[in-house]
PDB file of C-alpha atoms in Angstrom:
ATOM      1  CA  UNK A   1      88.995  19.139  -3.221  1.00  0.00           C
ATOM      2  CA  UNK A   2      86.664  20.984  -5.545  1.00  0.00           C
ATOM      3  CA  UNK A   3      85.372  19.393  -8.779  1.00  0.00           C
ATOM      4  CA  UNK A   4      85.837  21.845 -11.642  1.00  0.00           C
ATOM      5  CA  UNK A   5      84.220  19.762 -14.397  1.00  0.00           C
ATOM      6  CA  UNK A   6      80.945  19.089 -12.606  1.00  0.00           C
ATOM      7  CA  UNK A   7      78.220  18.043 -15.040  1.00  0.00           C
ATOM      8  CA  UNK A   8      75.670  20.831 -15.043  1.00  0.00           C
ATOM      9  CA  UNK A   9      73.958  19.572 -18.167  1.00  0.00           C
ATOM     10  CA  UNK A  10      70.741  18.800 -16.240  1.00  0.00           C
ATOM     11  CA  UNK A  11      70.445  22.351 -14.900  1.00  0.00           C
ATOM     12  CA  UNK A  12      71.037  23.817 -18.324  1.00  0.00           C
ATOM     13  CA  UNK A  13      68.636  21.445 -20.056  1.00  0.00           C
ATOM     14  CA  UNK A  14      65.881  21.954 -17.537  1.00  0.00           C
ATOM     15  CA  UNK A  15      65.660  25.581 -18.680  1.00  0.00           C
ATOM     16  CA  UNK A  16      66.202  24.623 -22.285  1.00  0.00           C
ATOM     17  CA  UNK A  17      62.816  23.071 -22.823  1.00  0.00           C
ATOM     18  CA  UNK A  18      60.192  24.278 -25.196  1.00  0.00           C
ATOM     19  CA  UNK A  19      57.383  24.404 -22.625  1.00  0.00           C
ATOM     20  CA  UNK A  20      58.763  26.446 -19.678  1.00  0.00           C
ATOM     21  CA  UNK A  21      55.561  28.417 -19.519  1.00  0.00           C
ATOM     22  CA  UNK A  22      53.272  25.656 -20.643  1.00  0.00           C
ATOM     23  CA  UNK A  23      49.765  26.144 -19.458  1.00  0.00           C
ATOM     24  CA  UNK A  24      48.405  23.619 -16.993  1.00  0.00           C
ATOM     25  CA  UNK A  25      44.854  24.328 -18.074  1.00  0.00           C
ATOM     26  CA  UNK A  26      42.870  21.884 -20.229  1.00  0.00           C
ATOM     27  CA  UNK A  27      40.893  23.459 -23.065  1.00  0.00           C
ATOM     28  CA  UNK A  28      38.407  22.163 -25.592  1.00  0.00           C
ATOM     29  CA  UNK A  29      39.701  21.729 -29.159  1.00  0.00           C
ATOM     30  CA  UNK A  30      37.985  24.859 -30.438  1.00  0.00           C
ATOM     31  CA  UNK A  31      40.107  27.034 -28.170  1.00  0.00           C
ATOM     32  CA  UNK A  32      42.881  26.441 -30.734  1.00  0.00           C
ATOM     33  CA  UNK A  33      40.863  28.207 -33.429  1.00  0.00           C
ATOM     34  CA  UNK A  34      42.068  31.549 -32.030  1.00  0.00           C
ATOM     35  CA  UNK A  35      45.610  30.518 -32.951  1.00  0.00           C
ATOM     36  CA  UNK A  36      44.490  29.574 -36.450  1.00  0.00           C
ATOM     37  CA  UNK A  37      42.854  33.018 -36.895  1.00  0.00           C
ATOM     38  CA  UNK A  38      45.908  34.843 -35.523  1.00  0.00           C
ATOM     39  CA  UNK A  39      48.187  32.739 -37.745  1.00  0.00           C
ATOM     40  CA  UNK A  40      46.166  33.588 -40.830  1.00  0.00           C
ATOM     41  CA  UNK A  41      46.196  37.315 -39.924  1.00  0.00           C
ATOM     42  CA  UNK A  42      49.942  37.140 -39.252  1.00  0.00           C
ATOM     43  CA  UNK A  43      50.449  35.512 -42.635  1.00  0.00           C
ATOM     44  CA  UNK A  44      48.488  38.275 -44.339  1.00  0.00           C
ATOM     45  CA  UNK A  45      50.673  40.870 -42.614  1.00  0.00           C
ATOM     46  CA  UNK A  46      53.788  38.992 -43.797  1.00  0.00           C
ATOM     47  CA  UNK A  47      52.500  39.007 -47.353  1.00  0.00           C
ATOM     48  CA  UNK A  48      51.461  42.721 -47.342  1.00  0.00           C
ATOM     49  CA  UNK A  49      54.748  43.789 -45.734  1.00  0.00           C
ATOM     50  CA  UNK A  50      56.721  41.707 -48.282  1.00  0.00           C
ATOM     51  CA  UNK A  51      58.428  39.872 -45.499  1.00  0.00           C
ATOM     52  CA  UNK A  52      57.960  36.572 -47.322  1.00  0.00           C
ATOM     53  CA  UNK A  53      59.418  37.897 -50.606  1.00  0.00           C
ATOM     54  CA  UNK A  54      62.437  35.915 -51.713  1.00  0.00           C
ATOM     55  CA  UNK A  55      63.748  39.091 -53.376  1.00  0.00           C
ATOM     56  CA  UNK A  56      63.487  41.135 -50.160  1.00  0.00           C
ATOM     57  CA  UNK A  57      65.335  38.459 -48.248  1.00  0.00           C
ATOM     58  CA  UNK A  58      68.106  38.348 -50.875  1.00  0.00           C
ATOM     59  CA  UNK A  59      68.310  42.119 -50.750  1.00  0.00           C
ATOM     60  CA  UNK A  60      68.854  41.861 -47.008  1.00  0.00           C
ATOM     61  CA  UNK A  61      71.634  39.264 -47.306  1.00  0.00           C
ATOM     62  CA  UNK A  62      73.320  41.352 -50.045  1.00  0.00           C
ATOM     63  CA  UNK A  63      73.034  44.537 -47.947  1.00  0.00           C
ATOM     64  CA  UNK A  64      71.090  46.199 -50.787  1.00  0.00           C
ATOM     65  CA  UNK A  65      68.010  47.266 -48.803  1.00  0.00           C
ATOM     66  CA  UNK A  66      67.070  48.298 -45.270  1.00  0.00           C
ATOM     67  CA  UNK A  67      63.543  46.872 -45.520  1.00  0.00           C
ATOM     68  CA  UNK A  68      64.100  43.549 -43.718  1.00  0.00           C
ATOM     69  CA  UNK A  69      66.497  45.066 -41.227  1.00  0.00           C
ATOM     70  CA  UNK A  70      63.818  47.612 -40.347  1.00  0.00           C
ATOM     71  CA  UNK A  71      61.215  44.841 -39.874  1.00  0.00           C
ATOM     72  CA  UNK A  72      63.566  42.689 -37.758  1.00  0.00           C
ATOM     73  CA  UNK A  73      64.768  45.684 -35.768  1.00  0.00           C
ATOM     74  CA  UNK A  74      61.208  46.777 -35.137  1.00  0.00           C
ATOM     75  CA  UNK A  75      60.342  43.268 -33.873  1.00  0.00           C
ATOM     76  CA  UNK A  76      63.352  43.329 -31.531  1.00  0.00           C
ATOM     77  CA  UNK A  77      62.271  46.700 -30.100  1.00  0.00           C
ATOM     78  CA  UNK A  78      58.668  45.544 -29.668  1.00  0.00           C
ATOM     79  CA  UNK A  79      59.968  42.386 -27.948  1.00  0.00           C
ATOM     80  CA  UNK A  80      62.195  44.345 -25.568  1.00  0.00           C
ATOM     81  CA  UNK A  81      59.370  46.715 -24.633  1.00  0.00           C
ATOM     82  CA  UNK A  82      56.940  43.809 -24.204  1.00  0.00           C
ATOM     83  CA  UNK A  83      59.222  41.874 -21.875  1.00  0.00           C
ATOM     84  CA  UNK A  84      59.944  45.019 -19.920  1.00  0.00           C
ATOM     85  CA  UNK A  85      56.224  45.707 -19.436  1.00  0.00           C
ATOM     86  CA  UNK A  86      55.439  42.059 -18.586  1.00  0.00           C
ATOM     87  CA  UNK A  87      58.163  42.098 -15.906  1.00  0.00           C
ATOM     88  CA  UNK A  88      57.380  45.601 -14.558  1.00  0.00           C
ATOM     89  CA  UNK A  89      53.613  45.111 -14.214  1.00  0.00           C
ATOM     90  CA  UNK A  90      53.703  41.363 -13.520  1.00  0.00           C
ATOM     91  CA  UNK A  91      51.357  40.763 -16.445  1.00  0.00           C
ATOM     92  CA  UNK A  92      49.787  37.317 -16.531  1.00  0.00           C
ATOM     93  CA  UNK A  93      48.418  35.241 -19.415  1.00  0.00           C
ATOM     94  CA  UNK A  94      44.813  35.682 -20.533  1.00  0.00           C
ATOM     95  CA  UNK A  95      44.002  32.791 -18.215  1.00  0.00           C
ATOM     96  CA  UNK A  96      45.656  34.409 -15.194  1.00  0.00           C
ATOM     97  CA  UNK A  97      48.824  32.270 -15.206  1.00  0.00           C
ATOM     98  CA  UNK A  98      52.186  33.767 -14.258  1.00  0.00           C
ATOM     99  CA  UNK A  99      54.733  34.354 -17.080  1.00  0.00           C
ATOM    100  CA  UNK A 100      58.270  33.417 -16.048  1.00  0.00           C
ATOM    101  CA  UNK A 101      61.532  34.433 -17.647  1.00  0.00           C
ATOM    102  CA  UNK A 102      64.685  32.389 -17.177  1.00  0.00           C
ATOM    103  CA  UNK A 103      68.233  33.587 -17.772  1.00  0.00           C
ATOM    104  CA  UNK A 104      70.130  31.736 -20.502  1.00  0.00           C
ATOM    105  CA  UNK A 105      73.870  31.322 -20.693  1.00  0.00           C
ATOM    106  CA  UNK A 106      75.721  31.774 -23.968  1.00  0.00           C
ATOM    107  CA  UNK A 107      77.373  28.711 -25.514  1.00  0.00           C
ATOM    108  CA  UNK A 108      79.149  27.827 -28.736  1.00  0.00           C
ATOM    109  CA  UNK A 109      76.204  25.784 -30.026  1.00  0.00           C
ATOM    110  CA  UNK A 110      74.301  29.039 -30.554  1.00  0.00           C
ATOM    111  CA  UNK A 111      77.008  30.157 -32.997  1.00  0.00           C
ATOM    112  CA  UNK A 112      76.841  26.893 -34.960  1.00  0.00           C
ATOM    113  CA  UNK A 113      73.047  26.875 -34.942  1.00  0.00           C
ATOM    114  CA  UNK A 114      72.850  30.536 -36.037  1.00  0.00           C
ATOM    115  CA  UNK A 115      75.250  29.919 -38.911  1.00  0.00           C
ATOM    116  CA  UNK A 116      73.304  26.892 -40.125  1.00  0.00           C
ATOM    117  CA  UNK A 117      70.000  28.748 -39.756  1.00  0.00           C
ATOM    118  CA  UNK A 118      71.330  31.832 -41.581  1.00  0.00           C
ATOM    119  CA  UNK A 119      72.834  29.746 -44.371  1.00  0.00           C
ATOM    120  CA  UNK A 120      69.543  27.953 -44.909  1.00  0.00           C
ATOM    121  CA  UNK A 121      67.657  31.227 -44.817  1.00  0.00           C
ATOM    122  CA  UNK A 122      69.993  32.764 -47.376  1.00  0.00           C
ATOM    123  CA  UNK A 123      69.879  29.771 -49.725  1.00  0.00           C
ATOM    124  CA  UNK A 124      66.121  29.190 -49.596  1.00  0.00           C
ATOM    125  CA  UNK A 125      64.901  32.746 -49.048  1.00  0.00           C
ATOM    126  CA  UNK A 126      62.732  31.601 -46.163  1.00  0.00           C
ATOM    127  CA  UNK A 127      62.899  31.123 -42.430  1.00  0.00           C
ATOM    128  CA  UNK A 128      60.310  28.841 -40.789  1.00  0.00           C
ATOM    129  CA  UNK A 129      57.732  31.530 -40.008  1.00  0.00           C
ATOM    130  CA  UNK A 130      56.968  32.670 -43.573  1.00  0.00           C
ATOM    131  CA  UNK A 131      57.199  29.226 -45.131  1.00  0.00           C
ATOM    132  CA  UNK A 132      53.488  28.566 -44.740  1.00  0.00           C
ATOM    133  CA  UNK A 133      52.595  32.047 -46.047  1.00  0.00           C
ATOM    134  CA  UNK A 134      54.845  31.483 -49.085  1.00  0.00           C
ATOM    135  CA  UNK A 135      53.155  28.129 -49.759  1.00  0.00           C
ATOM    136  CA  UNK A 136      49.775  29.785 -49.295  1.00  0.00           C
ATOM    137  CA  UNK A 137      50.597  32.411 -51.938  1.00  0.00           C
ATOM    138  CA  UNK A 138      51.237  29.662 -54.479  1.00  0.00           C
ATOM    139  CA  UNK A 139      55.032  29.285 -54.150  1.00  0.00           C
ATOM    140  CA  UNK A 140      54.553  25.526 -53.940  1.00  0.00           C
ATOM    141  CA  UNK A 141      58.292  24.908 -54.394  1.00  0.00           C
ATOM    142  CA  UNK A 142      58.587  25.983 -50.756  1.00  0.00           C
ATOM    143  CA  UNK A 143      57.058  22.642 -49.788  1.00  0.00           C
ATOM    144  CA  UNK A 144      60.530  21.251 -50.401  1.00  0.00           C
ATOM    145  CA  UNK A 145      61.983  23.777 -48.001  1.00  0.00           C
ATOM    146  CA  UNK A 146      59.278  22.967 -45.445  1.00  0.00           C
ATOM    147  CA  UNK A 147      60.032  19.267 -45.792  1.00  0.00           C
ATOM    148  CA  UNK A 148      63.723  19.767 -45.158  1.00  0.00           C
ATOM    149  CA  UNK A 149      63.024  22.163 -42.247  1.00  0.00           C
ATOM    150  CA  UNK A 150      61.055  19.299 -40.685  1.00  0.00           C
ATOM    151  CA  UNK A 151      63.869  16.833 -41.485  1.00  0.00           C
ATOM    152  CA  UNK A 152      66.422  19.267 -39.966  1.00  0.00           C
ATOM    153  CA  UNK A 153      64.325  19.557 -36.806  1.00  0.00           C
ATOM    154  CA  UNK A 154      64.146  15.763 -36.557  1.00  0.00           C
ATOM    155  CA  UNK A 155      67.862  15.418 -37.093  1.00  0.00           C
ATOM    156  CA  UNK A 156      68.539  17.991 -34.366  1.00  0.00           C
ATOM    157  CA  UNK A 157      66.246  16.161 -31.993  1.00  0.00           C
ATOM    158  CA  UNK A 158      67.935  12.872 -32.781  1.00  0.00           C
ATOM    159  CA  UNK A 159      71.482  14.130 -32.247  1.00  0.00           C
ATOM    160  CA  UNK A 160      70.646  16.733 -29.563  1.00  0.00           C
ATOM    161  CA  UNK A 161      72.458  14.931 -26.759  1.00  0.00           C
ATOM    162  CA  UNK A 162      75.675  14.809 -28.805  1.00  0.00           C
ATOM    163  CA  UNK A 163      75.613  18.473 -29.883  1.00  0.00           C
ATOM    164  CA  UNK A 164      77.334  21.361 -28.035  1.00  0.00           C
ATOM    165  CA  UNK A 165      74.860  23.215 -25.847  1.00  0.00           C
TER     166      UNK A 165
END
């Protein structure tokens, strides 16, 4: 007799972790400064490209402008090309560690999560990436959005085992 409802939650969750490619190397604290510099530069690019503009985001959700779709589409194309090149040439991290890609299966939780994420993005005019750049430009009201993004992350972590994955 074959068991059809075998619990495969462990196998799914083992690939569902944040740190699949976590480095095993130990670095001094100042090695993190490179991420600070890249983050600041990335924020400047977001500001100059108007990616953090609430008005641009609203235009996107109202289908009034191609600007954000062009930015997102360009990022998808760059991502596809990057993953292809990493796989084709077996590119390693700057420290020589192997980069692994794991297949993911589709599940209904991705629909619910995407809808919640998109609704929050449409209401607030911000997704998590640009929040810090928006705050940095003086839109201090976005601190409220950042606070609730953190609360939402905590709530997800708390109820994760009970949610559809």
